[in-house]
GROMACS .gro file of C-alpha atoms in nm:
model
  210
    1PRO     CA    1  -0.107   0.722  -0.821
    2ILE     CA    2  -0.054   0.401  -0.625
    3ALA     CA    3   0.155   0.253  -0.902
    4GLY     CA    4   0.513   0.246  -1.016
    5SER     CA    5   0.838   0.057  -0.981
    6GLU     CA    6   1.190   0.113  -0.857
    7ARG     CA    7   1.292   0.230  -1.205
    8SER     CA    8   1.298   0.599  -1.297
    9GLY     CA    9   1.362   0.817  -1.599
   10VAL     CA   10   1.226   0.827  -1.953
   11THR     CA   11   1.354   0.480  -2.038
   12ALA     CA   12   1.133   0.337  -1.762
   13ALA     CA   13   0.814   0.470  -1.923
   14ASN     CA   14   0.522   0.225  -1.922
   15ALA     CA   15   0.205   0.304  -2.118
   16ASP     CA   16   0.003   0.058  -1.908
   17LEU     CA   17   0.135   0.173  -1.572
   18TYR     CA   18  -0.203   0.289  -1.440
   19GLN     CA   19  -0.419   0.010  -1.578
   20ARG     CA   20  -0.629  -0.134  -1.291
   21GLN     CA   21  -0.425   0.067  -1.040
   22ARG     CA   22  -0.559   0.305  -0.779
   23VAL     CA   23  -0.524   0.682  -0.788
   24ILE     CA   24  -0.605   0.882  -0.476
   25LEU     CA   25  -0.739   1.236  -0.505
   26THR     CA   26  -0.739   1.466  -0.202
   27PRO     CA   27  -0.980   1.747  -0.288
   28SER     CA   28  -1.018   2.033  -0.043
   29LYS     CA   29  -1.334   2.222   0.043
   30ASN     CA   30  -1.232   2.478  -0.219
   31THR     CA   31  -1.195   2.224  -0.500
   32GLY     CA   32  -1.448   2.293  -0.773
   33ALA     CA   33  -1.671   2.005  -0.880
   34VAL     CA   34  -1.595   2.069  -1.248
   35HIS     CA   35  -1.220   2.057  -1.191
   36LEU     CA   36  -1.248   1.746  -0.975
   37LYS     CA   37  -1.444   1.572  -1.249
   38LYS     CA   38  -1.185   1.666  -1.513
   39VAL     CA   39  -0.902   1.521  -1.306
   40THR     CA   40  -1.107   1.209  -1.228
   41ASP     CA   41  -1.191   1.159  -1.595
   42LEU     CA   42  -0.824   1.199  -1.689
   43TRP     CA   43  -0.712   0.920  -1.458
   44GLN     CA   44  -1.001   0.695  -1.557
   45GLN     CA   45  -0.906   0.735  -1.923
   46LEU     CA   46  -0.568   0.591  -1.825
   47GLY     CA   47  -0.741   0.287  -1.678
   48ALA     CA   48  -0.710   0.381  -1.313
   49GLU     CA   49  -0.959   0.338  -1.030
   50VAL     CA   50  -1.004   0.680  -0.870
   51LEU     CA   51  -1.060   0.712  -0.495
   52GLN     CA   52  -1.091   1.015  -0.269
   53LEU     CA   53  -0.938   1.067   0.075
   54SER     CA   54  -0.867   1.360   0.299
   55VAL     CA   55  -0.507   1.477   0.298
   56GLN     CA   56  -0.448   1.338   0.648
   57GLU     CA   57  -0.598   0.999   0.562
   58HIS     CA   58  -0.380   0.985   0.251
   59ASP     CA   59  -0.065   1.070   0.445
   60ASP     CA   60  -0.133   0.817   0.721
   61ILE     CA   61  -0.227   0.530   0.488
   62LEU     CA   62   0.060   0.587   0.245
   63ALA     CA   63   0.307   0.626   0.531
   64ALA     CA   64   0.221   0.275   0.649
   65THR     CA   65   0.175   0.098   0.315
   66SER     CA   66   0.435   0.265   0.094
   67HIS     CA   67   0.668   0.502   0.275
   68LEU     CA   68   0.751   0.267   0.564
   69PRO     CA   69   0.838  -0.028   0.334
   70HIS     CA   70   1.071   0.199   0.139
   71ALA     CA   71   1.230   0.325   0.460
   72LEU     CA   72   1.285  -0.034   0.578
   73ALA     CA   73   1.433  -0.144   0.245
   74PHE     CA   74   1.671   0.153   0.230
   75SER     CA   75   1.772   0.105   0.593
   76LEU     CA   76   1.828  -0.269   0.561
   77VAL     CA   77   2.046  -0.245   0.251
   78ASP     CA   78   2.242   0.043   0.403
   79ALA     CA   79   2.300  -0.156   0.723
   80LEU     CA   80   2.410  -0.469   0.536
   81ALA     CA   81   2.634  -0.268   0.304
   82HIS     CA   82   2.816  -0.126   0.607
   83ASP     CA   83   2.863  -0.464   0.772
   84ASN     CA   84   3.241  -0.483   0.744
   85LYS     CA   85   3.243  -0.809   0.935
   86ASN     CA   86   3.086  -0.998   0.647
   87GLU     CA   87   3.214  -0.906   0.301
   88ASN     CA   88   3.021  -1.194   0.140
   89ILE     CA   89   2.681  -1.091   0.270
   90PHE     CA   90   2.544  -0.999  -0.073
   91ARG     CA   91   2.728  -1.271  -0.261
   92TYR     CA   92   2.540  -1.542  -0.076
   93ALA     CA   93   2.214  -1.356  -0.030
   94ALA     CA   94   1.900  -1.548  -0.126
   95GLY     CA   95   1.615  -1.430  -0.345
   96GLY     CA   96   1.417  -1.314  -0.045
   97LEU     CA   97   1.662  -1.032   0.018
   98ARG     CA   98   1.652  -0.932  -0.346
   99ASP     CA   99   1.273  -0.926  -0.354
  100PHE     CA  100   1.234  -0.740  -0.026
  101THR     CA  101   1.498  -0.480  -0.107
  102ARG     CA  102   1.402  -0.421  -0.471
  103ILE     CA  103   1.247  -0.085  -0.386
  104ALA     CA  104   1.577   0.031  -0.237
  105SER     CA  105   1.679   0.096  -0.599
  106SER     CA  106   1.420   0.374  -0.615
  107ASP     CA  107   1.522   0.734  -0.672
  108ALA     CA  108   1.698   0.860  -0.358
  109THR     CA  109   1.614   1.227  -0.412
  110MET     CA  110   1.242   1.163  -0.454
  111TRP     CA  111   1.223   0.945  -0.144
  112ARG     CA  112   1.424   1.190   0.063
  113ASP     CA  113   1.164   1.455  -0.022
  114ILE     CA  114   0.873   1.218   0.052
  115MET     CA  115   1.013   1.129   0.393
  116LEU     CA  116   1.057   1.495   0.486
  117ALA     CA  117   0.719   1.602   0.349
  118ASN     CA  118   0.527   1.329   0.533
  119ARG     CA  119   0.746   1.336   0.841
  120GLU     CA  120   0.486   1.300   1.118
  121SER     CA  121   0.292   1.012   0.960
  122ILE     CA  122   0.610   0.826   0.871
  123LEU     CA  123   0.746   0.863   1.224
  124ALA     CA  124   0.421   0.717   1.359
  125ALA     CA  125   0.449   0.422   1.119
  126ILE     CA  126   0.815   0.364   1.213
  127ASP     CA  127   0.727   0.373   1.583
  128LEU     CA  128   0.450   0.117   1.533
  129PHE     CA  129   0.685  -0.112   1.342
  130SER     CA  130   0.960  -0.065   1.602
  131GLU     CA  131   0.724  -0.175   1.881
  132ASN     CA  132   0.632  -0.492   1.693
  133LEU     CA  133   0.993  -0.561   1.602
  134ALA     CA  134   1.088  -0.527   1.969
  135GLN     CA  135   0.825  -0.787   2.059
  136LEU     CA  136   0.964  -1.023   1.795
  137ARG     CA  137   1.317  -0.966   1.924
  138GLN     CA  138   1.207  -1.047   2.277
  139ALA     CA  139   1.039  -1.366   2.157
  140VAL     CA  140   1.361  -1.475   1.986
  141GLU     CA  141   1.572  -1.378   2.288
  142THR     CA  142   1.352  -1.576   2.527
  143SER     CA  143   1.306  -1.869   2.286
  144ASN     CA  144   0.930  -1.810   2.296
  145GLY     CA  145   0.822  -2.044   2.019
  146PRO     CA  146   0.445  -1.995   2.060
  147GLN     CA  147   0.478  -1.618   2.041
  148LEU     CA  148   0.694  -1.641   1.729
  149HIS     CA  149   0.451  -1.885   1.570
  150GLY     CA  150   0.164  -1.649   1.649
  151ILE     CA  151   0.339  -1.350   1.492
  152PHE     CA  152   0.434  -1.545   1.180
  153SER     CA  153   0.091  -1.707   1.145
  154ARG     CA  154  -0.093  -1.377   1.173
  155ALA     CA  155   0.143  -1.218   0.924
  156LYS     CA  156   0.102  -1.504   0.676
  157ALA     CA  157  -0.277  -1.490   0.698
  158ALA     CA  158  -0.279  -1.114   0.650
  159ARG     CA  159  -0.034  -1.132   0.358
  160ASP     CA  160  -0.229  -1.411   0.186
  161HIS     CA  161  -0.552  -1.214   0.223
  162PHE     CA  162  -0.384  -0.902   0.086
  163THR     CA  163  -0.245  -1.096  -0.212
  164GLU     CA  164  -0.588  -1.239  -0.290
  165ILE     CA  165  -0.743  -0.893  -0.288
  166LEU     CA  166  -0.475  -0.766  -0.527
  167SER     CA  167  -0.523  -1.060  -0.763
  168HIS     CA  168  -0.896  -0.992  -0.780
  169GLN     CA  169  -0.828  -0.625  -0.838
  170ALA     CA  170  -0.588  -0.701  -1.123
  171ALA     CA  171  -0.851  -0.924  -1.285
  172GLY     CA  172  -1.120  -0.661  -1.247
  173LEU     CA  173  -1.316  -0.877  -1.001
  174PRO     CA  174  -1.474  -0.774  -0.671
  175SER     CA  175  -1.277  -0.840  -0.354
  176PRO     CA  176  -1.297  -1.208  -0.246
  177ASN     CA  177  -1.481  -1.114   0.074
  178ALA     CA  178  -1.689  -0.839  -0.081
  179SER     CA  179  -2.042  -0.782   0.038
  180ARG     CA  180  -2.292  -0.863  -0.237
  181TRP     CA  181  -2.616  -0.669  -0.258
  182ILE     CA  182  -2.904  -0.736  -0.493
  183ILE     CA  183  -3.094  -0.422  -0.588
  184ALA     CA  184  -3.452  -0.483  -0.692
  185PRO     CA  185  -3.571  -0.311  -1.010
  186GLY     CA  186  -3.664   0.043  -0.923
  187ILE     CA  187  -3.689   0.388  -1.067
  188LYS     CA  188  -3.319   0.477  -1.054
  189ALA     CA  189  -3.117   0.162  -0.991
  190ARG     CA  190  -3.120  -0.210  -1.045
  191GLY     CA  191  -2.869  -0.494  -1.057
  192GLU     CA  192  -2.591  -0.599  -0.819
  193VAL     CA  193  -2.347  -0.397  -0.608
  194PHE     CA  194  -2.022  -0.530  -0.462
  195LEU     CA  195  -1.863  -0.362  -0.163
  196PRO     CA  196  -1.507  -0.435  -0.043
  197GLY     CA  197  -1.496  -0.659   0.262
  198ASN     CA  198  -1.345  -0.382   0.475
  199CYS     CA  199  -1.583  -0.118   0.344
  200PRO     CA  200  -1.732   0.090   0.627
  201PHE     CA  201  -2.065   0.131   0.447
  202THR     CA  202  -2.371  -0.001   0.622
  203ALA     CA  203  -2.697  -0.121   0.474
  204GLN     CA  204  -2.851   0.212   0.563
  205VAL     CA  205  -2.581   0.410   0.382
  206LEU     CA  206  -2.614   0.185   0.078
  207ALA     CA  207  -2.990   0.232   0.076
  208LEU     CA  208  -2.951   0.608   0.093
  209ALA     CA  209  -2.696   0.603  -0.190
  210VAL     CA  210  -2.927   0.400  -0.412
   0.00000   0.00000   0.00000
């Protein structure tokens, strides 16, 4: 399930947790079709959108989009908490720190296990982030305003696009840049099909699927 919050335990139960959220299944070549359908139906009954990925794809994607952000939040709070030179660092912290580090309140035992279980993919994600952070540091050190502006502008555009996609998903609408296909009345299919903007399907694949 790609859903949840920093809260844990029975008191954090939420009956609508999976509504309009994604659930990733990673069936193997030995997974029976009947069993896969039962699990898919279960999640769909809870209101989730069910997707399928290979195990490696799942580990790589989640390492970058979920595990790395948690690692950064944990690391940042830990670093600031050990900054003995500034005892007031949290007292005067702005809302941005609170929002960014919210997930650092997540269960430590669970995230320790996740980091160890997905070690290779998480290391790759950390290395990628470290390279980009080093470039940003160099830009600050050399007072390279254009480079900083480029980094921030690209990040803002990507974040705004990501937010728009999530808002459409929450409303049950197709992605804002989705491909729209009109299917002429035929023997087996008719109507409209929306594909996500980053969907790798081609017209040929769509035609074969229909």
